[in-house]
Short mmCIF file of C-alpha atoms in Angstrom, two decimals:
data_model
loop_
_atom_site.label_atom_id
_atom_site.label_comp_id
_atom_site.label_asym_id
_atom_site.label_seq_id
_atom_site.Cartn_x
_atom_site.Cartn_y
_atom_site.Cartn_z
CA MET A 1 32.37 64.85 0.53
CA GLU A 2 32.72 67.34 -2.26
CA TRP A 3 33.11 64.49 -4.71
CA LEU A 4 29.89 62.98 -3.42
CA THR A 5 27.81 66.11 -3.98
CA LYS A 6 29.34 66.50 -7.44
CA ALA A 7 28.44 62.90 -8.24
CA PHE A 8 24.89 63.41 -6.94
CA ASP A 9 24.48 66.51 -9.07
CA ALA A 10 25.70 64.77 -12.22
CA VAL A 11 23.85 61.46 -11.86
CA VAL A 12 20.60 62.47 -10.15
CA LEU A 13 19.95 66.11 -11.00
CA ASP A 14 21.41 66.42 -14.49
CA TRP A 15 20.77 62.94 -15.86
CA GLY A 16 18.29 61.43 -13.39
CA SER A 17 15.19 61.71 -15.56
CA ALA A 18 16.96 60.46 -18.69
CA LEU A 19 18.34 57.44 -16.80
CA LEU A 20 14.90 56.72 -15.30
CA GLN A 21 13.42 56.88 -18.78
CA GLY A 22 16.11 54.47 -19.99
CA ALA A 23 15.40 52.10 -17.10
CA LEU A 24 11.70 52.09 -18.02
CA VAL A 25 12.53 51.29 -21.64
CA THR A 26 14.79 48.44 -20.48
CA LEU A 27 11.94 47.03 -18.37
CA GLN A 28 9.47 47.38 -21.25
CA ILE A 29 11.83 45.64 -23.68
CA SER A 30 12.46 42.86 -21.17
CA LEU A 31 8.78 42.31 -20.38
CA GLY A 32 7.93 42.22 -24.07
CA ALA A 33 10.78 39.85 -24.90
CA PHE A 34 9.85 37.63 -21.93
CA SER A 35 6.33 37.19 -23.33
CA VAL A 36 7.64 36.50 -26.82
CA GLY A 37 10.18 34.04 -25.37
CA LEU A 38 7.50 32.22 -23.35
CA PHE A 39 5.26 31.95 -26.39
CA ILE A 40 8.06 30.58 -28.61
CA GLY A 41 9.21 28.35 -25.74
CA LEU A 42 5.76 26.79 -25.28
CA LEU A 43 5.48 26.21 -29.02
CA VAL A 44 8.94 24.65 -29.35
CA ALA A 45 8.49 22.57 -26.18
CA MET A 46 5.25 21.18 -27.60
CA ILE A 47 6.95 20.34 -30.89
CA LYS A 48 9.76 18.59 -29.03
CA MET A 49 7.34 16.54 -26.94
CA THR A 50 5.14 15.43 -29.82
CA ARG A 51 8.20 14.31 -31.85
CA HIS A 52 7.01 15.45 -35.22
CA GLY A 53 9.70 14.50 -37.80
CA LEU A 54 10.69 17.64 -39.72
CA LEU A 55 9.36 20.10 -37.13
CA LEU A 56 11.38 18.30 -34.46
CA ARG A 57 14.55 18.69 -36.48
CA LEU A 58 13.89 22.39 -37.01
CA ALA A 59 13.18 22.87 -33.31
CA ASN A 60 16.40 21.09 -32.38
CA ALA A 61 18.42 23.19 -34.83
CA TYR A 62 16.87 26.37 -33.40
CA THR A 63 17.70 25.52 -29.78
CA THR A 64 21.21 24.29 -30.64
CA VAL A 65 22.12 27.43 -32.59
CA CYS A 66 20.65 29.83 -30.03
CA ARG A 67 22.51 28.12 -27.20
CA ALA A 68 25.91 27.96 -28.94
CA VAL A 69 26.19 31.29 -30.80
CA PRO A 70 26.92 34.51 -28.86
CA GLU A 71 23.83 36.58 -28.10
CA LEU A 72 25.54 39.70 -29.43
CA LEU A 73 26.15 38.03 -32.81
CA LEU A 74 22.55 36.77 -32.95
CA ILE A 75 21.27 40.23 -32.09
CA LEU A 76 23.35 41.86 -34.84
CA LEU A 77 22.27 39.19 -37.32
CA LEU A 78 18.57 39.22 -36.48
CA TYR A 79 18.40 43.00 -36.14
CA TYR A 80 19.63 43.58 -39.68
CA ALA A 81 18.04 40.50 -41.21
CA GLY A 82 14.66 41.26 -39.63
CA GLY A 83 14.59 44.78 -41.04
CA ASP A 84 15.65 43.59 -44.48
CA LEU A 85 13.05 40.83 -44.38
CA ILE A 86 10.24 43.25 -43.59
CA ASN A 87 11.36 45.61 -46.35
CA TRP A 88 11.65 42.71 -48.78
CA VAL A 89 8.08 41.65 -48.01
CA LEU A 90 6.94 45.26 -48.43
CA ALA A 91 8.77 45.50 -51.75
CA GLN A 92 6.99 42.36 -52.97
CA LEU A 93 3.73 44.09 -52.11
CA ASP A 94 4.82 47.20 -54.06
CA GLN A 95 5.24 49.25 -50.91
CA GLY A 96 8.11 51.57 -50.04
CA PRO A 97 10.58 50.57 -47.33
CA ALA A 98 9.37 51.04 -43.77
CA PRO A 99 11.54 52.51 -41.01
CA ILE A 100 12.37 49.72 -38.52
CA ASN A 101 10.78 50.19 -35.15
CA GLY A 102 13.79 49.74 -32.86
CA PHE A 103 11.67 48.81 -29.88
CA MET A 104 9.80 46.02 -31.64
CA ALA A 105 13.04 44.76 -33.19
CA ALA A 106 14.68 44.57 -29.76
CA VAL A 107 11.69 42.74 -28.27
CA VAL A 108 11.51 40.18 -31.07
CA VAL A 109 15.26 39.56 -31.27
CA LEU A 110 15.68 39.04 -27.52
CA GLY A 111 12.48 36.97 -27.47
CA ILE A 112 13.82 34.62 -30.14
CA VAL A 113 17.05 34.09 -28.17
CA GLN A 114 15.09 33.53 -24.94
CA GLY A 115 12.68 31.10 -26.59
CA ALA A 116 15.40 28.48 -26.98
CA TYR A 117 16.12 28.42 -23.25
CA ALA A 118 12.44 28.70 -22.30
CA ALA A 119 11.62 25.65 -24.41
CA GLU A 120 14.00 23.43 -22.42
CA ILE A 121 12.71 24.74 -19.09
CA ILE A 122 9.04 24.25 -20.04
CA ARG A 123 9.70 20.77 -21.41
CA GLY A 124 11.45 19.75 -18.21
CA ALA A 125 8.63 21.18 -16.08
CA VAL A 126 5.87 19.43 -18.04
CA GLN A 127 7.75 16.16 -17.74
CA SER A 128 7.95 16.49 -13.96
CA ILE A 129 4.15 16.50 -13.60
CA PRO A 130 3.22 13.15 -12.02
CA THR A 131 1.73 10.96 -14.77
CA GLY A 132 -0.98 9.85 -12.36
CA HIS A 133 -2.56 13.29 -12.44
CA LEU A 134 -2.90 13.22 -16.21
CA GLU A 135 -4.17 9.65 -16.17
CA ALA A 136 -6.76 10.56 -13.54
CA ALA A 137 -8.00 13.46 -15.67
CA ARG A 138 -8.16 11.21 -18.70
CA ALA A 139 -10.03 8.55 -16.70
CA PHE A 140 -12.64 11.17 -15.84
CA GLY A 141 -13.06 11.82 -19.53
CA CYS A 142 -11.62 15.35 -19.53
CA PRO A 143 -11.14 16.68 -23.05
CA ARG A 144 -7.50 17.27 -24.08
CA ARG A 145 -7.89 21.04 -24.10
CA MET A 146 -9.21 21.04 -20.57
CA ILE A 147 -6.38 18.81 -19.37
CA VAL A 148 -3.86 21.29 -20.75
CA GLN A 149 -5.66 24.32 -19.33
CA ARG A 150 -6.61 23.00 -15.90
CA ILE A 151 -3.81 20.56 -15.11
CA VAL A 152 -0.72 20.81 -17.31
CA LEU A 153 -0.28 24.60 -17.32
CA PRO A 154 -1.01 25.32 -13.63
CA GLU A 155 0.87 22.26 -12.38
CA MET A 156 3.87 22.98 -14.57
CA LEU A 157 4.34 26.49 -13.19
CA PRO A 158 5.93 25.69 -9.81
CA TYR A 159 8.43 23.36 -11.50
CA ALA A 160 9.25 25.93 -14.18
CA LEU A 161 9.39 29.00 -11.98
CA GLY A 162 13.01 28.60 -10.85
CA GLY A 163 14.24 28.32 -14.43
CA LEU A 164 11.97 31.09 -15.65
CA SER A 165 13.14 33.49 -12.95
CA ASN A 166 16.74 32.77 -13.98
CA LEU A 167 15.71 33.45 -17.56
CA TRP A 168 14.18 36.79 -16.59
CA LEU A 169 17.41 37.84 -14.88
CA ILE A 170 19.43 36.79 -17.93
CA LEU A 171 17.04 38.79 -20.09
CA ILE A 172 17.41 41.98 -18.03
CA LYS A 173 21.16 41.70 -18.51
CA ASP A 174 20.98 40.71 -22.19
CA SER A 175 18.80 43.75 -22.89
CA ALA A 176 21.94 45.84 -22.33
CA LEU A 177 23.27 44.36 -25.60
CA ILE A 178 20.59 46.29 -27.48
CA SER A 179 22.66 49.42 -26.77
CA VAL A 180 25.23 48.10 -29.26
CA VAL A 181 22.76 48.50 -32.15
CA GLY A 182 22.01 52.00 -30.90
CA TYR A 183 18.55 51.74 -29.38
CA ASN A 184 17.96 54.19 -26.54
CA GLU A 185 17.63 51.94 -23.48
CA LEU A 186 19.30 52.22 -20.09
CA LEU A 187 22.90 51.43 -21.07
CA PHE A 188 22.76 53.55 -24.24
CA THR A 189 21.51 56.54 -22.24
CA THR A 190 24.31 55.97 -19.75
CA LYS A 191 26.87 55.90 -22.57
CA GLN A 192 25.65 59.30 -23.70
CA ALA A 193 25.74 60.66 -20.16
CA ALA A 194 29.25 59.29 -19.58
CA GLY A 195 30.48 60.63 -22.90
CA SER A 196 29.13 64.15 -22.45
CA THR A 197 30.23 64.55 -18.81
CA ARG A 198 33.49 62.56 -19.22
CA GLU A 199 32.67 60.92 -15.87
CA TYR A 200 32.95 57.37 -17.20
CA LEU A 201 33.60 55.48 -13.98
CA LEU A 202 30.87 57.35 -12.11
CA PHE A 203 28.14 56.71 -14.64
CA TYR A 204 29.00 53.08 -15.34
CA LEU A 205 29.07 52.34 -11.62
CA ALA A 206 25.73 54.14 -11.26
CA VAL A 207 24.14 52.10 -14.05
CA ALA A 208 25.55 48.89 -12.54
CA ALA A 209 23.75 49.85 -9.32
CA VAL A 210 20.49 50.39 -11.23
CA TYR A 211 20.71 46.96 -12.86
CA LEU A 212 21.57 45.43 -9.49
CA LEU A 213 18.51 47.09 -7.96
CA ILE A 214 16.28 45.71 -10.73
CA THR A 215 17.60 42.16 -10.29
CA LEU A 216 17.35 42.25 -6.48
CA LEU A 217 13.75 43.52 -6.70
CA SER A 218 12.96 40.82 -9.27
CA ASN A 219 14.36 38.17 -6.93
CA LEU A 220 12.10 39.42 -4.16
CA LEU A 221 9.00 39.36 -6.36
CA PHE A 222 9.78 35.92 -7.77
CA SER A 223 10.33 34.35 -4.34
CA ARG A 224 6.97 35.79 -3.17
CA PHE A 225 5.24 34.45 -6.24
CA ASP A 226 6.95 31.11 -5.73
CA ARG A 227 5.66 30.84 -2.18
CA ARG A 228 2.16 31.60 -3.41
CA ILE A 229 1.94 29.08 -6.21
CA SER A 230 3.72 26.23 -4.47
CA ARG A 231 1.62 26.26 -1.28
CA TRP A 232 -0.06 23.02 -2.23
CA MET A 233 3.12 21.26 -3.35
CA PRO A 234 4.47 18.48 -1.12
CA ALA A 235 7.47 19.55 0.93
CA HIS A 236 10.74 18.26 -0.45
CA MET B 1 25.10 35.43 -50.84
CA ASN B 2 28.68 36.22 -51.65
CA PHE B 3 31.60 34.38 -50.08
CA GLU B 4 34.48 35.55 -52.33
CA TRP B 5 35.98 37.53 -49.46
CA LEU B 6 36.80 34.32 -47.57
CA GLY B 7 40.17 33.88 -49.29
CA GLU B 8 41.28 37.45 -48.80
CA TYR B 9 40.27 37.69 -45.15
CA GLY B 10 41.08 34.11 -44.10
CA ARG B 11 44.25 35.06 -42.22
CA MET B 12 42.51 37.86 -40.37
CA MET B 13 39.70 35.52 -39.36
CA ALA B 14 42.16 32.96 -38.04
CA LEU B 15 43.79 35.68 -35.92
CA GLY B 16 40.39 36.69 -34.61
CA VAL B 17 39.53 33.15 -33.60
CA MET B 18 42.94 32.88 -31.91
CA THR B 19 42.17 36.01 -29.86
CA THR B 20 38.82 34.53 -28.86
CA LEU B 21 40.55 31.31 -27.78
CA GLN B 22 43.16 33.27 -25.80
CA LEU B 23 40.40 35.11 -23.93
CA LEU B 24 38.65 31.79 -23.31
CA LEU B 25 41.78 30.16 -21.94
CA ILE B 26 42.99 33.06 -19.78
CA ALA B 27 39.59 33.90 -18.30
CA GLY B 28 38.72 30.20 -18.02
CA THR B 29 41.76 29.07 -16.02
CA LEU B 30 42.25 32.15 -13.82
CA GLY B 31 38.49 32.52 -13.35
CA PHE B 32 38.17 28.88 -12.35
CA ALA B 33 40.91 29.24 -9.75
CA LEU B 34 39.15 32.27 -8.30
CA ALA B 35 35.82 30.45 -8.48
CA VAL B 36 37.19 27.69 -6.25
CA LEU B 37 38.08 30.32 -3.65
CA VAL B 38 34.64 31.90 -3.97
CA GLY B 39 32.99 28.48 -3.70
CA PHE B 40 34.80 27.66 -0.45
CA GLY B 41 34.18 31.23 0.70
CA ARG B 42 30.43 30.75 0.32
CA LEU B 43 30.62 27.74 2.65
CA SER B 44 32.94 29.40 5.14
CA ARG B 45 31.91 29.44 8.80
CA GLN B 46 33.43 32.88 9.25
CA PRO B 47 30.55 35.31 8.73
CA PHE B 48 32.67 37.99 7.11
CA ILE B 49 34.15 35.69 4.46
CA ALA B 50 30.73 34.16 3.72
CA TRP B 51 29.20 37.63 3.42
CA LEU B 52 32.02 38.85 1.19
CA SER B 53 31.70 35.96 -1.26
CA LEU B 54 27.92 36.25 -1.32
CA SER B 55 28.11 39.98 -2.09
CA PHE B 56 30.64 39.31 -4.82
CA THR B 57 28.46 36.70 -6.56
CA ASN B 58 25.36 38.91 -6.21
CA LEU B 59 27.23 41.85 -7.68
CA ILE B 60 28.59 39.85 -10.63
CA ARG B 61 25.37 37.98 -11.33
CA GLY B 62 23.18 41.04 -10.84
CA THR B 63 24.79 43.34 -13.41
CA PRO B 64 25.23 42.89 -17.18
CA LEU B 65 28.67 41.71 -18.28
CA LEU B 66 28.71 44.50 -20.86
CA VAL B 67 28.41 47.06 -18.04
CA GLN B 68 31.23 45.31 -16.15
CA ILE B 69 33.42 45.53 -19.24
CA TYR B 70 32.60 49.24 -19.60
CA VAL B 71 33.39 49.85 -15.92
CA MET B 72 36.80 48.22 -16.45
CA TYR B 73 37.66 49.65 -19.85
CA TYR B 74 36.20 53.16 -19.79
CA GLY B 75 35.99 53.59 -16.00
CA LEU B 76 39.35 52.24 -14.83
CA GLY B 77 40.89 53.23 -18.16
CA SER B 78 39.93 56.87 -17.71
CA LEU B 79 41.22 56.73 -14.16
CA PHE B 80 44.61 55.42 -15.30
CA VAL B 81 44.98 58.21 -17.87
CA SER B 82 45.06 60.78 -15.08
CA PHE B 83 48.24 59.26 -13.59
CA PRO B 84 51.22 60.59 -15.59
CA LEU B 85 53.46 58.09 -13.80
CA LEU B 86 51.50 55.21 -15.33
CA ARG B 87 51.37 56.83 -18.73
CA ASP B 88 55.15 56.92 -18.98
CA SER B 89 55.71 53.43 -17.62
CA TRP B 90 56.22 50.22 -19.57
CA LEU B 91 52.75 49.13 -18.48
CA TRP B 92 51.00 51.76 -20.57
CA PRO B 93 50.84 49.89 -23.90
CA TYR B 94 49.01 47.08 -22.05
CA LEU B 95 46.74 49.46 -20.16
CA ARG B 96 45.56 51.00 -23.42
CA GLU B 97 44.52 47.67 -24.93
CA GLY B 98 40.93 46.52 -24.52
CA PHE B 99 42.09 42.88 -24.36
CA TRP B 100 43.28 42.85 -20.74
CA TYR B 101 40.26 44.75 -19.45
CA VAL B 102 37.97 42.24 -21.13
CA ALA B 103 40.06 39.35 -19.82
CA LEU B 104 39.79 40.74 -16.29
CA ALA B 105 36.02 41.32 -16.57
CA LEU B 106 35.48 37.82 -17.96
CA MET B 107 37.66 36.30 -15.24
CA LEU B 108 35.60 37.98 -12.48
CA SER B 109 32.42 36.92 -14.23
CA VAL B 110 33.54 33.29 -14.33
CA ALA B 111 34.48 33.51 -10.65
CA GLY B 112 30.97 34.75 -9.82
CA TYR B 113 28.94 32.27 -11.86
CA VAL B 114 31.16 29.19 -11.50
CA GLY B 115 31.81 29.97 -7.82
CA GLU B 116 28.15 29.37 -7.14
CA VAL B 117 28.26 26.15 -9.15
CA ILE B 118 31.30 24.92 -7.24
CA LYS B 119 29.61 25.69 -3.94
CA GLY B 120 26.81 23.34 -5.01
CA GLY B 121 29.29 20.64 -6.01
CA LEU B 122 31.21 20.91 -2.74
CA ARG B 123 27.94 20.41 -0.88
CA GLY B 124 27.15 17.43 -3.09
CA VAL B 125 30.19 15.40 -2.03
CA PRO B 126 28.97 12.65 0.35
CA LYS B 127 29.75 13.62 3.92
CA GLY B 128 31.06 10.14 4.77
CA GLU B 129 34.00 10.51 2.40
CA LEU B 130 35.15 13.68 4.13
CA GLU B 131 34.59 12.16 7.56
CA ALA B 132 36.60 9.11 6.54
CA ALA B 133 39.51 11.34 5.48
CA ARG B 134 39.30 13.26 8.72
CA ALA B 135 39.14 10.04 10.72
CA LEU B 136 42.37 8.92 9.05
CA GLY B 137 43.97 12.11 10.31
CA MET B 138 44.34 13.79 6.96
CA PRO B 139 45.24 17.48 7.26
CA ARG B 140 42.45 19.80 6.08
CA LEU B 141 44.28 21.23 3.05
CA LEU B 142 45.32 17.78 1.86
CA MET B 143 41.73 16.57 2.22
CA ILE B 144 40.49 19.50 0.16
CA ARG B 145 43.12 18.90 -2.54
CA ARG B 146 42.84 15.14 -2.79
CA ILE B 147 39.22 14.41 -2.00
CA TRP B 148 36.76 17.26 -1.57
CA LEU B 149 37.63 19.37 -4.63
CA PRO B 150 38.29 16.56 -7.14
CA ARG B 151 35.07 14.78 -6.15
CA ALA B 152 33.12 18.03 -6.52
CA ILE B 153 34.63 18.68 -9.95
CA PHE B 154 33.78 15.15 -11.12
CA ILE B 155 30.18 15.70 -10.10
CA LEU B 156 30.13 19.07 -11.82
CA LEU B 157 31.75 18.17 -15.17
CA PRO B 158 28.51 18.40 -17.20
CA THR B 159 27.65 21.77 -15.61
CA LEU B 160 31.17 23.04 -16.18
CA ALA B 161 30.87 22.12 -19.86
CA GLY B 162 27.81 24.35 -20.07
CA GLU B 163 29.58 27.16 -18.25
CA SER B 164 32.53 26.92 -20.66
CA VAL B 165 30.20 27.33 -23.63
CA MET B 166 28.68 30.35 -21.85
CA LEU B 167 32.18 31.79 -21.45
CA LEU B 168 32.90 31.22 -25.14
CA LYS B 169 29.76 33.19 -25.98
CA SER B 170 30.65 35.94 -23.51
CA THR B 171 34.05 36.51 -25.13
CA ALA B 172 32.19 38.01 -28.11
CA LEU B 173 31.55 41.11 -25.98
CA ALA B 174 35.26 41.94 -26.43
CA SER B 175 34.35 43.31 -29.85
CA THR B 176 32.43 46.16 -28.17
CA VAL B 177 35.68 47.68 -26.88
CA ALA B 178 37.50 47.33 -30.21
CA VAL B 179 39.24 44.01 -29.52
CA MET B 180 39.72 42.06 -32.75
CA ASP B 181 38.25 38.78 -31.57
CA ALA B 182 36.18 36.55 -33.89
CA LEU B 183 33.15 38.86 -33.82
CA GLY B 184 35.35 41.96 -34.01
CA VAL B 185 36.95 40.64 -37.21
CA ALA B 186 33.51 39.81 -38.62
CA ASN B 187 32.43 43.41 -38.00
CA LEU B 188 35.61 44.73 -39.61
CA ILE B 189 35.03 42.59 -42.70
CA ARG B 190 31.45 43.85 -42.83
CA ASN B 191 32.68 47.44 -42.86
CA GLN B 192 35.27 46.81 -45.56
CA THR B 193 33.22 44.63 -47.91
CA PHE B 194 29.79 46.21 -47.33
CA LEU B 195 28.31 42.72 -46.84
CA THR B 196 25.69 42.67 -44.08
CA TYR B 197 25.20 38.99 -43.27
CA GLU B 198 27.85 36.77 -44.76
CA PRO B 199 30.71 37.52 -42.32
CA LEU B 200 28.33 37.19 -39.36
CA LEU B 201 26.99 33.89 -40.66
CA VAL B 202 30.48 32.45 -41.14
CA MET B 203 31.46 33.49 -37.62
CA ALA B 204 28.23 32.05 -36.20
CA LEU B 205 29.23 28.74 -37.79
CA ILE B 206 32.70 28.97 -36.23
CA TYR B 207 31.22 29.65 -32.77
CA LEU B 208 28.91 26.68 -33.25
CA LEU B 209 31.88 24.44 -34.09
CA LEU B 210 33.90 25.74 -31.11
CA ALA B 211 30.94 25.10 -28.79
CA MET B 212 30.66 21.53 -30.07
CA LEU B 213 34.40 21.07 -29.61
CA ILE B 214 34.15 22.17 -25.98
CA GLU B 215 31.24 19.78 -25.34
CA ARG B 216 33.27 16.98 -26.96
CA LEU B 217 36.34 17.71 -24.83
CA PHE B 218 34.30 17.60 -21.62
CA LYS B 219 32.60 14.36 -22.70
CA ARG B 220 36.05 12.85 -23.16
CA LEU B 221 37.12 14.05 -19.75
CA GLU B 222 34.01 12.48 -18.26
CA MET B 223 34.76 9.15 -19.92
CA ARG B 224 38.27 9.17 -18.51
CA LEU B 225 37.11 9.49 -14.91
CA PRO B 226 39.03 7.03 -12.74
CA VAL B 227 35.83 6.19 -10.84
CA ARG B 228 32.43 5.84 -12.39
CA ASN B 229 30.47 7.50 -9.67
CA ALA B 230 27.49 5.83 -8.10
CA PHE B 231 24.80 8.38 -8.92
#
């Protein structure tokens, strides 16, 4: 009992607001990276479906590398390379070096890694749209743009949602890797808390519970959303 | 780009890759064995066992592997320090090493993720085959060993190949608790040579090759299946 009150004091009273702040940063990073990943994924999926010679090869190389090389290594590589690239561009423009914005770097790096997986999911979803629907739209003389906006994108969503929700959960967990490059998100804050209180087990278990809470809540939201957008789908 | 360090650090890199492969093999085999238990547990008719395996997979899949490694290494590690009996025992040199904590965390992670996969495979085995075995009077354990599990694994080979590549990638997290695996060695070389990218790029290439090797091995295994299955 005494241990419990001590734990409550340390985790909630002393470090509660810092951990909450860290959790918010983790969510912000993940949301940002999810959007970047979706954007890259759509782009790469389109390239893969149109089979454009050189672009196709580049797209394939990108997905192969991102799916075979450890995320941590990619994050280290992109984090440093990205900063150097920006400073190199600035130097070409006769500007001094800019401090890297850690938040943006995290979002872009995680987004690039996610994009490779998103591309495969989106491609699969687009290909599961019944061809008849597209042919019907074409028969009515719908312009290409309208077909994409009104049929392909909305019809693809129910097929893609399962994969995308998995991707979101992977992203939440991958965002913890950003703590290795020293950006102040949830796990990094926890490291500091654990180090200064010397209560390692307590704080790491607490942060595990926070991540678990985020993923369980996400599952709930995704299954609600799924029920909403697949109302009209035929029962399997 | 400067690759002159390759000669000097070649031996160290080979050792790092060996450590990565050791983690892969240990966590892969032990984790797979545990995953089979979890997979059957998920299908169990006893509510407690089903609940236990479900909670385990939710726990593993719901928290970052890096946090799990920290819980093992810093959490359990700091707990062990407070037992003088353990500190004096022959176990202590092992308990201080990050390697075994990472191996344990990876093993549990494999059990969680692959357990769910195996559950799916076990469900995918045609019911008639199991009924036929039961009709012939085959004891339950023998049926599991000879028919249910092998058939499920055959169905799952492509998925298991993907999971093995995932495991290979996960082993890189060992470097965060000072284990000299492939990525750990790359980081060490970076510190000693002051080169930012080159060691990371070389290691990325090695991971890429290892991933291809794993895919190739599984393809071979698939080709050697005694039965070409009907689906």
